[in-house]
mmCIF file of C-alpha atoms and ligand atoms in Angstrom:
data_model
loop_
_atom_site.group_PDB
_atom_site.id
_atom_site.type_symbol
_atom_site.label_atom_id
_atom_site.label_comp_id
_atom_site.label_asym_id
_atom_site.label_seq_id
_atom_site.Cartn_x
_atom_site.Cartn_y
_atom_site.Cartn_z
ATOM 1 C CA MET A 836 0.356 -32.181 17.616
ATOM 2 C CA ALA A 837 3.820 -33.896 17.449
ATOM 3 C CA LYS A 838 2.095 -37.263 17.181
ATOM 4 C CA ARG A 839 -0.226 -36.153 14.312
ATOM 5 C CA GLY A 840 2.756 -34.782 12.385
ATOM 6 C CA ALA A 841 4.714 -37.957 12.824
ATOM 7 C CA GLU A 842 1.722 -39.926 11.619
ATOM 8 C CA ARG A 843 1.516 -38.012 8.465
ATOM 9 C CA GLY A 844 5.210 -38.724 7.846
ATOM 10 C CA GLY A 845 6.094 -35.172 8.074
ATOM 11 C CA SER A 846 8.241 -33.331 10.490
ATOM 12 C CA PRO A 847 6.717 -32.819 13.951
ATOM 13 C CA THR A 848 7.327 -29.108 13.745
ATOM 14 C CA ALA A 849 5.408 -27.082 11.164
ATOM 15 C CA PRO A 850 7.500 -26.151 8.124
ATOM 16 C CA ALA A 851 8.739 -22.405 8.175
ATOM 17 C CA VAL A 852 7.210 -21.715 4.705
ATOM 18 C CA ASP A 853 4.122 -23.195 3.395
ATOM 19 C CA ARG A 854 4.306 -24.813 0.013
ATOM 20 C CA ALA A 855 1.062 -23.859 -1.457
ATOM 21 C CA LEU A 856 -1.091 -25.935 -3.881
ATOM 22 C CA VAL A 857 -3.736 -23.486 -5.219
ATOM 23 C CA VAL A 858 -7.136 -25.104 -6.325
ATOM 24 C CA ALA A 859 -9.692 -23.306 -8.242
ATOM 25 C CA VAL A 860 -13.100 -24.018 -9.934
ATOM 26 C CA ASP A 861 -13.486 -22.024 -13.134
ATOM 27 C CA LEU A 862 -17.045 -21.467 -13.735
ATOM 28 C CA ARG A 863 -16.272 -19.630 -16.988
ATOM 29 C CA ASP A 864 -18.499 -16.686 -16.179
ATOM 30 C CA PRO A 865 -17.832 -14.148 -19.126
ATOM 31 C CA LYS A 866 -18.559 -11.243 -16.723
ATOM 32 C CA ARG A 867 -16.036 -12.562 -14.295
ATOM 33 C CA PRO A 868 -12.890 -14.034 -15.879
ATOM 34 C CA LEU A 869 -10.915 -16.211 -13.434
ATOM 35 C CA GLU A 870 -7.395 -15.214 -14.230
ATOM 36 C CA PRO A 871 -7.140 -11.685 -12.661
ATOM 37 C CA GLU A 872 -8.759 -12.843 -9.510
ATOM 38 C CA LEU A 873 -6.830 -16.012 -9.065
ATOM 39 C CA ALA A 874 -3.580 -14.106 -9.627
ATOM 40 C CA GLU A 875 -4.677 -11.751 -7.072
ATOM 41 C CA PHE A 876 -5.356 -14.696 -4.731
ATOM 42 C CA GLU A 877 -1.878 -16.217 -5.434
ATOM 43 C CA ALA A 878 -0.377 -12.641 -4.545
ATOM 44 C CA LEU A 879 -2.198 -12.710 -1.267
ATOM 45 C CA ILE A 880 -0.885 -16.229 -0.511
ATOM 46 C CA GLU A 881 2.585 -14.798 -1.105
ATOM 47 C CA ALA A 882 1.939 -11.698 1.029
ATOM 48 C CA ALA A 883 0.772 -14.004 3.846
ATOM 49 C CA GLY A 884 4.323 -15.798 3.618
ATOM 50 C CA GLY A 885 3.377 -18.894 1.393
ATOM 51 C CA HIS A 886 5.481 -20.203 -1.560
ATOM 52 C CA LEU A 887 3.420 -21.158 -4.531
ATOM 53 C CA ALA A 888 4.214 -24.805 -5.448
ATOM 54 C CA GLY A 889 1.472 -25.286 -8.066
ATOM 55 C CA ARG A 890 -2.136 -24.669 -9.184
ATOM 56 C CA ILE A 891 -5.057 -26.878 -10.360
ATOM 57 C CA VAL A 892 -7.992 -25.264 -12.237
ATOM 58 C CA GLN A 893 -11.126 -27.343 -12.775
ATOM 59 C CA ARG A 894 -13.573 -26.161 -15.300
ATOM 60 C CA LEU A 895 -17.204 -26.862 -14.124
ATOM 61 C CA PRO A 896 -20.590 -25.473 -15.006
ATOM 62 C CA ALA A 897 -21.343 -25.208 -11.312
ATOM 63 C CA VAL A 898 -19.496 -26.059 -8.180
ATOM 64 C CA ASP A 899 -20.051 -29.521 -6.681
ATOM 65 C CA PRO A 900 -22.279 -29.102 -3.712
ATOM 66 C CA ALA A 901 -20.474 -32.016 -1.771
ATOM 67 C CA THR A 902 -16.684 -31.444 -2.652
ATOM 68 C CA LEU A 903 -16.592 -28.201 -4.531
ATOM 69 C CA ILE A 904 -14.463 -29.741 -7.378
ATOM 70 C CA GLY A 905 -15.842 -33.170 -7.571
ATOM 71 C CA SER A 906 -14.571 -36.244 -5.825
ATOM 72 C CA GLY A 907 -12.515 -37.567 -8.700
ATOM 73 C CA LYS A 908 -10.632 -34.196 -8.845
ATOM 74 C CA ALA A 909 -10.090 -34.264 -5.198
ATOM 75 C CA HIS A 910 -8.104 -37.616 -5.402
ATOM 76 C CA GLU A 911 -6.128 -36.000 -8.221
ATOM 77 C CA ILE A 912 -5.272 -33.049 -6.048
ATOM 78 C CA ALA A 913 -4.206 -35.437 -3.189
ATOM 79 C CA ALA A 914 -1.759 -37.181 -5.580
ATOM 80 C CA LEU A 915 -0.426 -33.958 -7.085
ATOM 81 C CA ALA A 916 -0.012 -32.376 -3.668
ATOM 82 C CA GLU A 917 2.222 -35.334 -2.657
ATOM 83 C CA GLU A 918 4.265 -35.027 -5.910
ATOM 84 C CA LEU A 919 4.735 -31.318 -5.361
ATOM 85 C CA LYS A 920 5.541 -31.808 -1.705
ATOM 86 C CA ALA A 921 2.714 -29.230 -0.974
ATOM 87 C CA THR A 922 2.157 -28.567 2.753
ATOM 88 C CA LYS A 923 -1.271 -26.760 2.250
ATOM 89 C CA ILE A 924 -4.181 -26.524 -0.110
ATOM 90 C CA PHE A 925 -5.434 -23.129 -0.833
ATOM 91 C CA VAL A 926 -8.856 -23.049 -2.341
ATOM 92 C CA PHE A 927 -9.912 -20.016 -4.328
ATOM 93 C CA ASN A 928 -13.679 -20.386 -4.304
ATOM 94 C CA ASP A 929 -15.936 -19.983 -1.410
ATOM 95 C CA LEU A 930 -15.784 -23.191 0.607
ATOM 96 C CA ARG A 931 -18.887 -24.339 2.615
ATOM 97 C CA PRO A 932 -18.287 -26.208 5.860
ATOM 98 C CA ARG A 933 -19.586 -29.530 4.515
ATOM 99 C CA GLN A 934 -17.403 -29.189 1.314
ATOM 100 C CA ARG A 935 -14.382 -28.640 3.474
ATOM 101 C CA THR A 936 -15.099 -31.491 5.656
ATOM 102 C CA ASN A 937 -15.551 -33.845 2.636
ATOM 103 C CA LEU A 938 -12.230 -32.461 0.961
ATOM 104 C CA GLU A 939 -10.444 -33.206 4.248
ATOM 105 C CA LYS A 940 -11.491 -36.682 4.031
ATOM 106 C CA VAL A 941 -9.734 -37.235 0.680
ATOM 107 C CA ILE A 942 -6.856 -34.710 0.868
ATOM 108 C CA PRO A 943 -4.557 -35.239 3.982
ATOM 109 C CA LEU A 944 -3.366 -31.676 4.081
ATOM 110 C CA PRO A 945 -4.684 -28.502 5.852
ATOM 111 C CA ILE A 946 -7.224 -26.606 3.599
ATOM 112 C CA VAL A 947 -7.245 -22.761 3.705
ATOM 113 C CA ASP A 948 -9.495 -20.587 1.824
ATOM 114 C CA ARG A 949 -9.241 -16.892 0.599
ATOM 115 C CA THR A 950 -10.902 -15.399 3.745
ATOM 116 C CA MET A 951 -8.431 -17.253 6.024
ATOM 117 C CA VAL A 952 -5.513 -15.865 3.818
ATOM 118 C CA ILE A 953 -6.847 -12.237 4.145
ATOM 119 C CA LEU A 954 -7.421 -12.656 7.834
ATOM 120 C CA ASP A 955 -3.861 -13.944 8.089
ATOM 121 C CA ILE A 956 -2.471 -10.871 6.345
ATOM 122 C CA PHE A 957 -4.408 -8.476 8.613
ATOM 123 C CA ALA A 958 -3.150 -10.472 11.587
ATOM 124 C CA LEU A 959 0.354 -9.956 10.489
ATOM 125 C CA ARG A 960 -0.111 -6.299 9.786
ATOM 126 C CA ALA A 961 -2.360 -5.000 12.674
ATOM 127 C CA ARG A 962 -0.434 -2.566 14.867
ATOM 128 C CA SER A 963 -2.827 -0.461 16.888
ATOM 129 C CA ARG A 964 -4.801 -1.999 19.797
ATOM 130 C CA GLU A 965 -8.028 -1.360 17.973
ATOM 131 C CA GLY A 966 -6.681 -3.019 14.812
ATOM 132 C CA LYS A 967 -5.651 -6.163 16.738
ATOM 133 C CA LEU A 968 -8.877 -6.459 18.512
ATOM 134 C CA GLN A 969 -10.809 -6.144 15.221
ATOM 135 C CA VAL A 970 -8.773 -8.719 13.396
ATOM 136 C CA GLU A 971 -8.918 -11.146 16.264
ATOM 137 C CA LEU A 972 -12.800 -10.726 16.474
ATOM 138 C CA ALA A 973 -12.957 -11.352 12.788
ATOM 139 C CA GLN A 974 -10.874 -14.449 12.989
ATOM 140 C CA LEU A 975 -13.066 -15.860 15.821
ATOM 141 C CA ARG A 976 -16.359 -14.983 14.143
ATOM 142 C CA PHE A 977 -15.019 -16.832 10.997
ATOM 143 C CA ARG A 978 -14.059 -19.872 12.951
ATOM 144 C CA GLN A 979 -17.454 -20.063 14.494
ATOM 145 C CA ALA A 980 -19.173 -19.795 11.283
ATOM 146 C CA ASN A 981 -17.122 -22.289 9.651
ATOM 147 C CA LEU A 982 -16.894 -24.876 12.269
ATOM 148 C CA ILE A 983 -13.143 -24.522 12.484
ATOM 149 C CA GLY A 984 -12.221 -24.365 16.160
ATOM 150 C CA SER A 985 -12.288 -27.890 17.545
ATOM 151 C CA ASN A 986 -8.917 -29.015 18.605
ATOM 152 C CA ALA A 987 -8.670 -31.537 15.725
ATOM 153 C CA ASP A 988 -9.255 -28.842 13.040
ATOM 154 C CA LEU A 989 -6.859 -26.497 14.384
ATOM 155 C CA SER A 990 -4.024 -28.895 14.895
ATOM 156 C CA ARG A 991 -4.694 -30.018 11.297
ATOM 157 C CA LEU A 992 -3.723 -26.596 10.215
ATOM 158 C CA GLY A 993 -0.150 -26.982 11.734
ATOM 159 C CA GLY A 994 1.453 -23.424 11.675
ATOM 160 C CA GLY A 995 1.844 -20.705 9.119
ATOM 161 C CA VAL A 996 -0.632 -19.255 6.853
ATOM 162 C CA GLY A 997 -4.161 -19.390 8.006
ATOM 163 C CA THR A 998 -3.337 -19.835 11.762
ATOM 164 C CA ARG A 999 -1.764 -16.446 12.883
ATOM 165 C CA GLY A 1000 -3.429 -14.624 15.553
ATOM 166 C CA PRO A 1001 -2.788 -10.878 16.074
ATOM 167 C CA GLY A 1002 -0.546 -9.755 18.955
ATOM 168 C CA GLU A 1003 0.457 -12.116 21.663
ATOM 169 C CA THR A 1004 -3.001 -13.774 21.992
ATOM 170 C CA LYS A 1005 -3.068 -17.490 21.636
ATOM 171 C CA LEU A 1006 -5.691 -18.773 19.268
ATOM 172 C CA GLU A 1007 -8.537 -20.324 21.219
ATOM 173 C CA THR A 1008 -9.699 -23.772 20.385
ATOM 174 C CA ASP A 1009 -12.561 -24.463 22.754
ATOM 175 C CA ARG A 1010 -16.001 -23.387 21.482
ATOM 176 C CA ARG A 1011 -17.224 -22.054 24.680
ATOM 177 C CA LYS A 1012 -14.007 -20.239 25.204
ATOM 178 C CA ILE A 1013 -14.248 -18.779 21.617
ATOM 179 C CA GLN A 1014 -17.659 -17.403 22.547
ATOM 180 C CA ASP A 1015 -16.447 -15.929 25.870
ATOM 181 C CA ARG A 1016 -13.469 -14.309 24.061
ATOM 182 C CA VAL A 1017 -15.816 -12.804 21.377
ATOM 183 C CA SER A 1018 -17.897 -11.163 24.066
ATOM 184 C CA LEU A 1019 -14.681 -9.897 25.808
ATOM 185 C CA LEU A 1020 -13.362 -8.431 22.529
ATOM 186 C CA ARG A 1021 -16.568 -6.795 21.677
ATOM 187 C CA GLY A 1022 -16.496 -5.057 25.181
ATOM 188 C CA GLN A 1023 -12.816 -3.840 24.652
ATOM 189 C CA LEU A 1024 -13.550 -2.594 21.249
ATOM 190 C CA GLU A 1025 -16.450 -0.612 22.570
ATOM 191 C CA ASP A 1026 -14.100 0.908 25.219
ATOM 192 C CA VAL A 1027 -11.442 1.872 22.562
ATOM 193 C CA ARG A 1028 -14.111 3.479 20.384
ATOM 194 C CA ARG A 1029 -15.707 5.378 23.267
ATOM 195 C CA SER A 1030 -12.361 6.889 24.151
ATOM 196 C CA ARG A 1031 -11.605 7.658 20.522
ATOM 197 C CA ALA A 1032 -15.079 9.402 20.193
ATOM 198 C CA THR A 1033 -14.241 11.805 23.040
ATOM 199 C CA ARG A 1034 -10.748 12.486 21.584
ATOM 200 C CA ARG A 1035 -12.121 13.320 18.057
ATOM 201 C CA ALA A 1036 -11.910 16.923 17.122
ATOM 202 C CA PRO A 1037 -15.213 18.728 17.147
ATOM 203 C CA SER A 1038 -16.791 18.714 13.737
ATOM 204 C CA GLY A 1039 -17.174 22.104 12.111
ATOM 205 C CA GLU A 1040 -13.525 23.020 12.100
ATOM 206 C CA SER A 1041 -12.076 21.840 8.718
ATOM 207 C CA PRO A 1042 -13.920 19.582 6.143
ATOM 208 C CA LEU A 1043 -13.067 16.002 6.135
ATOM 209 C CA VAL A 1044 -11.828 14.458 2.918
ATOM 210 C CA ALA A 1045 -11.237 10.570 2.873
ATOM 211 C CA LEU A 1046 -9.029 8.546 0.474
ATOM 212 C CA VAL A 1047 -10.731 5.244 -0.312
ATOM 213 C CA GLY A 1048 -10.001 2.516 -2.833
ATOM 214 C CA TYR A 1049 -8.677 -0.921 -3.530
ATOM 215 C CA THR A 1050 -5.642 -2.139 -1.522
ATOM 216 C CA ASN A 1051 -2.251 -1.120 -2.969
ATOM 217 C CA VAL A 1052 -3.413 1.562 -5.208
ATOM 218 C CA GLY A 1053 -1.306 4.325 -3.462
ATOM 219 C CA LYS A 1054 -3.631 5.958 -0.837
ATOM 220 C CA SER A 1055 -1.052 6.299 1.842
ATOM 221 C CA SER A 1056 1.466 7.684 -0.707
ATOM 222 C CA ILE A 1057 -0.903 10.238 -1.788
ATOM 223 C CA LEU A 1058 -1.698 11.270 1.790
ATOM 224 C CA ASN A 1059 2.099 11.582 2.488
ATOM 225 C CA ARG A 1060 2.487 13.697 -0.721
ATOM 226 C CA LEU A 1061 -0.295 15.969 0.076
ATOM 227 C CA ALA A 1062 0.597 16.270 3.834
ATOM 228 C CA HIS A 1063 4.232 16.926 2.862
ATOM 229 C CA SER A 1064 5.022 14.404 5.504
ATOM 230 C CA THR A 1065 8.373 14.056 6.978
ATOM 231 C CA PRO A 1066 9.757 10.453 6.609
ATOM 232 C CA ASP A 1067 9.353 9.751 10.399
ATOM 233 C CA GLY A 1068 5.764 11.141 10.608
ATOM 234 C CA ALA A 1069 4.774 9.463 7.312
ATOM 235 C CA ALA A 1070 2.039 6.955 6.800
ATOM 236 C CA PHE A 1071 3.319 3.432 6.072
ATOM 237 C CA VAL A 1072 3.634 2.855 2.362
ATOM 238 C CA ALA A 1073 4.473 -0.656 0.991
ATOM 239 C CA ASP A 1074 4.113 -2.693 -2.111
ATOM 240 C CA GLN A 1075 1.879 -5.183 -0.384
ATOM 241 C CA PRO A 1076 -1.851 -5.658 0.170
ATOM 242 C CA PHE A 1077 -3.244 -4.206 3.350
ATOM 243 C CA ALA A 1078 -0.403 -2.016 4.320
ATOM 244 C CA THR A 1079 -2.725 0.285 6.083
ATOM 245 C CA LEU A 1080 -4.987 -1.029 8.759
ATOM 246 C CA ASP A 1081 -5.221 2.063 11.017
ATOM 247 C CA PRO A 1082 -6.946 5.115 9.758
ATOM 248 C CA THR A 1083 -4.485 8.080 9.680
ATOM 249 C CA LEU A 1084 -5.671 11.749 9.698
ATOM 250 C CA ARG A 1085 -3.563 14.760 8.553
ATOM 251 C CA ARG A 1086 -4.328 18.373 8.185
ATOM 252 C CA VAL A 1087 -3.651 19.377 4.537
ATOM 253 C CA TYR A 1088 -3.277 22.749 2.867
ATOM 254 C CA LEU A 1089 -5.213 22.853 -0.388
ATOM 255 C CA ALA A 1090 -5.505 26.501 -1.320
ATOM 256 C CA PRO A 1091 -5.212 30.003 0.487
ATOM 257 C CA ASN A 1092 -7.451 29.596 3.539
ATOM 258 C CA VAL A 1093 -8.561 26.135 2.672
ATOM 259 C CA TYR A 1094 -7.338 23.427 4.997
ATOM 260 C CA VAL A 1095 -8.871 19.978 5.215
ATOM 261 C CA ARG A 1096 -8.541 16.968 7.339
ATOM 262 C CA LEU A 1097 -7.401 14.174 5.010
ATOM 263 C CA ALA A 1098 -8.088 10.588 6.057
ATOM 264 C CA ASP A 1099 -6.356 7.455 4.895
ATOM 265 C CA THR A 1100 -8.320 4.280 5.178
ATOM 266 C CA VAL A 1101 -7.871 0.452 4.993
ATOM 267 C CA GLY A 1102 -7.722 -0.824 1.389
ATOM 268 C CA PHE A 1103 -10.626 -2.737 -0.057
ATOM 269 C CA ILE A 1104 -10.644 -6.074 -2.020
ATOM 270 C CA THR A 1105 -13.080 -7.959 -4.098
ATOM 271 C CA GLU A 1106 -15.299 -9.867 -1.652
ATOM 272 C CA LEU A 1107 -13.835 -8.426 1.322
ATOM 273 C CA PRO A 1108 -14.705 -11.116 3.860
ATOM 274 C CA LYS A 1109 -17.834 -10.062 5.782
ATOM 275 C CA GLU A 1110 -16.256 -10.822 9.088
ATOM 276 C CA LEU A 1111 -13.479 -8.296 8.307
ATOM 277 C CA LEU A 1112 -15.990 -5.705 6.940
ATOM 278 C CA ASN A 1113 -18.166 -6.045 10.050
ATOM 279 C CA ALA A 1114 -15.024 -5.852 12.400
ATOM 280 C CA PHE A 1115 -13.725 -2.757 10.596
ATOM 281 C CA ARG A 1116 -17.245 -1.334 10.146
ATOM 282 C CA ALA A 1117 -16.799 1.077 13.014
ATOM 283 C CA THR A 1118 -13.510 2.317 11.659
ATOM 284 C CA LEU A 1119 -15.028 2.778 8.242
ATOM 285 C CA GLU A 1120 -18.041 4.385 9.535
ATOM 286 C CA GLU A 1121 -15.986 7.484 10.019
ATOM 287 C CA LEU A 1122 -16.503 7.704 6.391
ATOM 288 C CA GLU A 1123 -19.947 8.781 7.036
ATOM 289 C CA GLY A 1124 -18.587 12.073 8.429
ATOM 290 C CA ALA A 1125 -16.539 12.790 5.200
ATOM 291 C CA ASP A 1126 -17.526 15.742 2.971
ATOM 292 C CA VAL A 1127 -15.799 14.410 0.035
ATOM 293 C CA LEU A 1128 -14.288 11.074 -0.992
ATOM 294 C CA VAL A 1129 -11.383 10.617 -3.223
ATOM 295 C CA HIS A 1130 -11.765 7.241 -4.791
ATOM 296 C CA VAL A 1131 -8.071 6.242 -5.707
ATOM 297 C CA LEU A 1132 -7.591 3.720 -8.585
ATOM 298 C CA ASP A 1133 -4.354 2.164 -10.064
ATOM 299 C CA ALA A 1134 -4.077 3.516 -13.688
ATOM 300 C CA SER A 1135 -1.236 1.162 -14.466
ATOM 301 C CA ASN A 1136 -3.513 -1.913 -13.661
ATOM 302 C CA PRO A 1137 -5.703 -3.011 -16.596
ATOM 303 C CA ASP A 1138 -7.827 -4.679 -14.009
ATOM 304 C CA TRP A 1139 -8.922 -1.466 -12.415
ATOM 305 C CA PRO A 1140 -12.555 -1.675 -13.734
ATOM 306 C CA ARG A 1141 -13.237 -4.712 -11.436
ATOM 307 C CA GLN A 1142 -11.453 -3.103 -8.664
ATOM 308 C CA ARG A 1143 -13.568 -0.017 -9.121
ATOM 309 C CA ARG A 1144 -16.817 -2.060 -9.065
ATOM 310 C CA SER A 1145 -15.678 -3.827 -5.933
ATOM 311 C CA VAL A 1146 -14.813 -0.593 -4.125
ATOM 312 C CA GLU A 1147 -18.103 0.951 -5.244
ATOM 313 C CA THR A 1148 -20.074 -2.061 -3.796
ATOM 314 C CA ILE A 1149 -18.398 -1.776 -0.433
ATOM 315 C CA LEU A 1150 -18.984 1.977 -0.411
ATOM 316 C CA GLN A 1151 -22.614 1.181 -1.110
ATOM 317 C CA GLU A 1152 -22.749 -1.342 1.816
ATOM 318 C CA LEU A 1153 -21.320 1.304 3.998
ATOM 319 C CA GLY A 1154 -24.013 3.736 2.831
ATOM 320 C CA VAL A 1155 -21.609 6.420 1.615
ATOM 321 C CA ASP A 1156 -21.982 5.918 -2.112
ATOM 322 C CA THR A 1157 -23.960 9.134 -2.573
ATOM 323 C CA LYS A 1158 -21.246 11.299 -1.277
ATOM 324 C CA PRO A 1159 -19.484 13.686 -3.716
ATOM 325 C CA THR A 1160 -16.541 11.404 -5.051
ATOM 326 C CA ILE A 1161 -13.635 12.288 -7.225
ATOM 327 C CA LEU A 1162 -12.058 9.519 -9.328
ATOM 328 C CA ALA A 1163 -8.325 9.819 -9.129
ATOM 329 C CA PHE A 1164 -6.179 7.425 -11.148
ATOM 330 C CA ASN A 1165 -2.820 7.168 -9.412
ATOM 331 C CA LYS A 1166 0.358 5.664 -10.775
ATOM 332 C CA ILE A 1167 -0.246 7.539 -14.089
ATOM 333 C CA ASP A 1168 3.644 7.630 -14.383
ATOM 334 C CA VAL A 1169 3.697 3.899 -15.167
ATOM 335 C CA ARG A 1170 0.534 3.780 -17.289
ATOM 336 C CA ILE A 1171 1.232 2.877 -20.877
ATOM 337 C CA ALA A 1172 -0.110 5.643 -23.042
ATOM 338 C CA ASP A 1173 -3.352 4.609 -24.732
ATOM 339 C CA ALA A 1174 -3.604 1.447 -22.661
ATOM 340 C CA GLU A 1175 -6.985 -0.247 -22.591
ATOM 341 C CA PRO A 1176 -9.404 0.341 -21.000
ATOM 342 C CA PRO A 1177 -9.360 4.135 -21.439
ATOM 343 C CA LEU A 1178 -9.850 6.168 -18.299
ATOM 344 C CA PRO A 1179 -13.445 7.361 -17.757
ATOM 345 C CA PRO A 1180 -14.337 10.957 -18.589
ATOM 346 C CA GLY A 1181 -14.087 13.264 -15.615
ATOM 347 C CA ALA A 1182 -11.373 11.243 -14.001
ATOM 348 C CA ILE A 1183 -8.071 12.778 -13.205
ATOM 349 C CA GLY A 1184 -4.640 11.149 -13.626
ATOM 350 C CA ILE A 1185 -2.212 11.682 -10.812
ATOM 351 C CA SER A 1186 1.163 10.332 -9.477
ATOM 352 C CA ALA A 1187 2.072 10.205 -5.849
ATOM 353 C CA LYS A 1188 5.553 9.376 -7.041
ATOM 354 C CA THR A 1189 6.303 12.271 -9.510
ATOM 355 C CA GLY A 1190 3.759 14.718 -8.159
ATOM 356 C CA GLU A 1191 1.979 14.993 -11.520
ATOM 357 C CA GLY A 1192 -1.718 15.927 -11.254
ATOM 358 C CA LEU A 1193 -1.703 16.697 -7.679
ATOM 359 C CA ASP A 1194 -2.373 20.483 -8.189
ATOM 360 C CA THR A 1195 -5.410 19.299 -10.215
ATOM 361 C CA LEU A 1196 -6.525 16.954 -7.460
ATOM 362 C CA ARG A 1197 -6.182 19.865 -4.829
ATOM 363 C CA LEU A 1198 -8.373 22.040 -7.176
ATOM 364 C CA ARG A 1199 -10.948 19.341 -7.639
ATOM 365 C CA ILE A 1200 -11.225 18.759 -3.873
ATOM 366 C CA VAL A 1201 -11.744 22.605 -3.246
ATOM 367 C CA GLU A 1202 -14.390 22.755 -6.016
ATOM 368 C CA SER A 1203 -16.112 19.751 -4.697
ATOM 369 C CA LEU A 1204 -16.278 21.179 -1.146
ATOM 370 C CA GLU A 1205 -17.486 24.493 -2.569
ATOM 371 C CA SER A 1206 -20.384 22.937 -4.554
ATOM 372 C CA ALA A 1207 -21.174 20.733 -1.582
ATOM 373 C CA LYS A 1208 -21.405 23.847 0.676
ATOM 374 C CA ALA A 1209 -23.599 25.544 -1.996
ATOM 375 C CA ARG A 1210 -26.043 22.750 -1.896
ATOM 376 C CA VAL A 1211 -26.576 22.934 1.801
HETATM 377 N N1 LIG B 405 4.964 4.067 -9.788
HETATM 378 C C1 LIG B 405 4.130 4.540 -8.771
HETATM 379 N N2 LIG B 405 4.130 3.808 -7.718
HETATM 380 C C2 LIG B 405 3.383 4.293 -6.681
HETATM 381 C C3 LIG B 405 2.572 5.592 -6.888
HETATM 382 N N3 LIG B 405 1.893 5.699 -5.693
HETATM 383 C C4 LIG B 405 2.120 4.616 -4.818
HETATM 384 N N4 LIG B 405 2.979 3.705 -5.512
HETATM 385 C C5 LIG B 405 3.618 2.426 -4.957
HETATM 386 O O1 LIG B 405 2.443 1.558 -4.846
HETATM 387 C C6 LIG B 405 2.656 0.733 -3.622
HETATM 388 C C7 LIG B 405 1.443 0.824 -2.638
HETATM 389 O O2 LIG B 405 1.361 2.220 -2.151
HETATM 390 P P1 LIG B 405 0.576 2.581 -0.922
HETATM 391 O O3 LIG B 405 0.591 4.008 -0.703
HETATM 392 O O4 LIG B 405 1.134 1.748 0.297
HETATM 393 O O5 LIG B 405 -0.808 2.035 -1.227
HETATM 394 P P2 LIG B 405 -2.113 1.981 -0.400
HETATM 395 O O6 LIG B 405 -3.324 2.224 -1.418
HETATM 396 O O7 LIG B 405 -2.024 2.767 0.754
HETATM 397 O O8 LIG B 405 -2.228 0.429 0.022
HETATM 398 P P3 LIG B 405 -2.860 -0.368 1.297
HETATM 399 O O9 LIG B 405 -2.654 0.540 2.493
HETATM 400 O O10 LIG B 405 -2.211 -1.635 1.267
HETATM 401 O O11 LIG B 405 -4.394 -0.338 0.892
HETATM 402 C C8 LIG B 405 3.952 1.131 -3.034
HETATM 403 O O12 LIG B 405 4.999 0.351 -3.387
HETATM 404 C C9 LIG B 405 4.121 2.649 -3.566
HETATM 405 O O13 LIG B 405 5.583 3.027 -3.549
HETATM 406 C C10 LIG B 405 2.741 6.173 -8.013
HETATM 407 O O14 LIG B 405 2.120 7.231 -8.254
HETATM 408 N N5 LIG B 405 3.554 5.828 -9.029
HETATM 409 MG MG1 LIG B 406 -2.139 2.373 2.755
#
């Protein structure tokens, strides 16, 4: 390791903060403008502890199958990286193993993609045993699929963003050891789940309502408000993506004689890495037992239609898109009046911060439960 660092002229120890050079191909898809998603990617890099040193956007009609951005541009990136003293390249678009290998030949820096950044944030945030097992499993599956895992590749990554493992576990580098560890983790996850299933309250007591939605829209804040949580018993709230990784369940009073179990869930994101969706599938499968979903959106974010589509796609993949769903636009307190796009008909505006609209939300949940019951 030290030798490699010295060869590259850098310090033998990895820098404390990664200086990120962000690289993106803009395909100019009118249905999918680059800017909001690229800004989101940069926010993810910062959430993972990186510092943004610069960005390069290349407009192309299609990505280059060999190098993603074209080999001329790759040389330009190498030069700019040196000028900006970047320590890592963060690639926005999906990167195939072959494209990664070819880029590595031209750019003498570690290359990190969006999935690695998201996995890294999850690794930083995982608290429960199940959460840690799920994240580690997702990381190893990703390494297997992307041929990252040989000694050379991992040492190229140095430290920092893209290399963190959850808990104390050291990252495995040997292929066979990765496979062994994957099997071990699967077994341990099974055990955790079996014991959770036996702990689970018998169904039939109070209905289950689940808060779902894009990351950072305020799901945990709403749970805390509705459950009147005391600060020490409160679900973790923070202005950061993926604050919640562990599902929380609270008993909540809605109306005389109406109590529900209210579940908080892990936040979604556009193109949630499939390794993560699979690793968290078991946790999310609990959504199948929900009687009503409250899809929480951020009313103050003009990009909410894209976030809504992403969430709906994931709900579909999980097979829960046909459940009665209430659209609740949170953060209405910071929405500019008459902002575009207008909120869809039938949606309600709420604020976990001021409490505005929460009575309406309670009422809507009760109505939804009643009409669901009437249908049975
Ligand atoms: N202004 C305003 N801010 C809010 C409101 N609700 C939540 N927030 C803020 O939004 C940020 C995210 O809130 P969380 O409750 O952690 O959001 P979440 O949806 O649980 O996020 P993840 O668990 O990361 O998916 C925090 O900084 C909250 O203080 C609201 O109604 N108004
Ligand atoms: Mg949360």
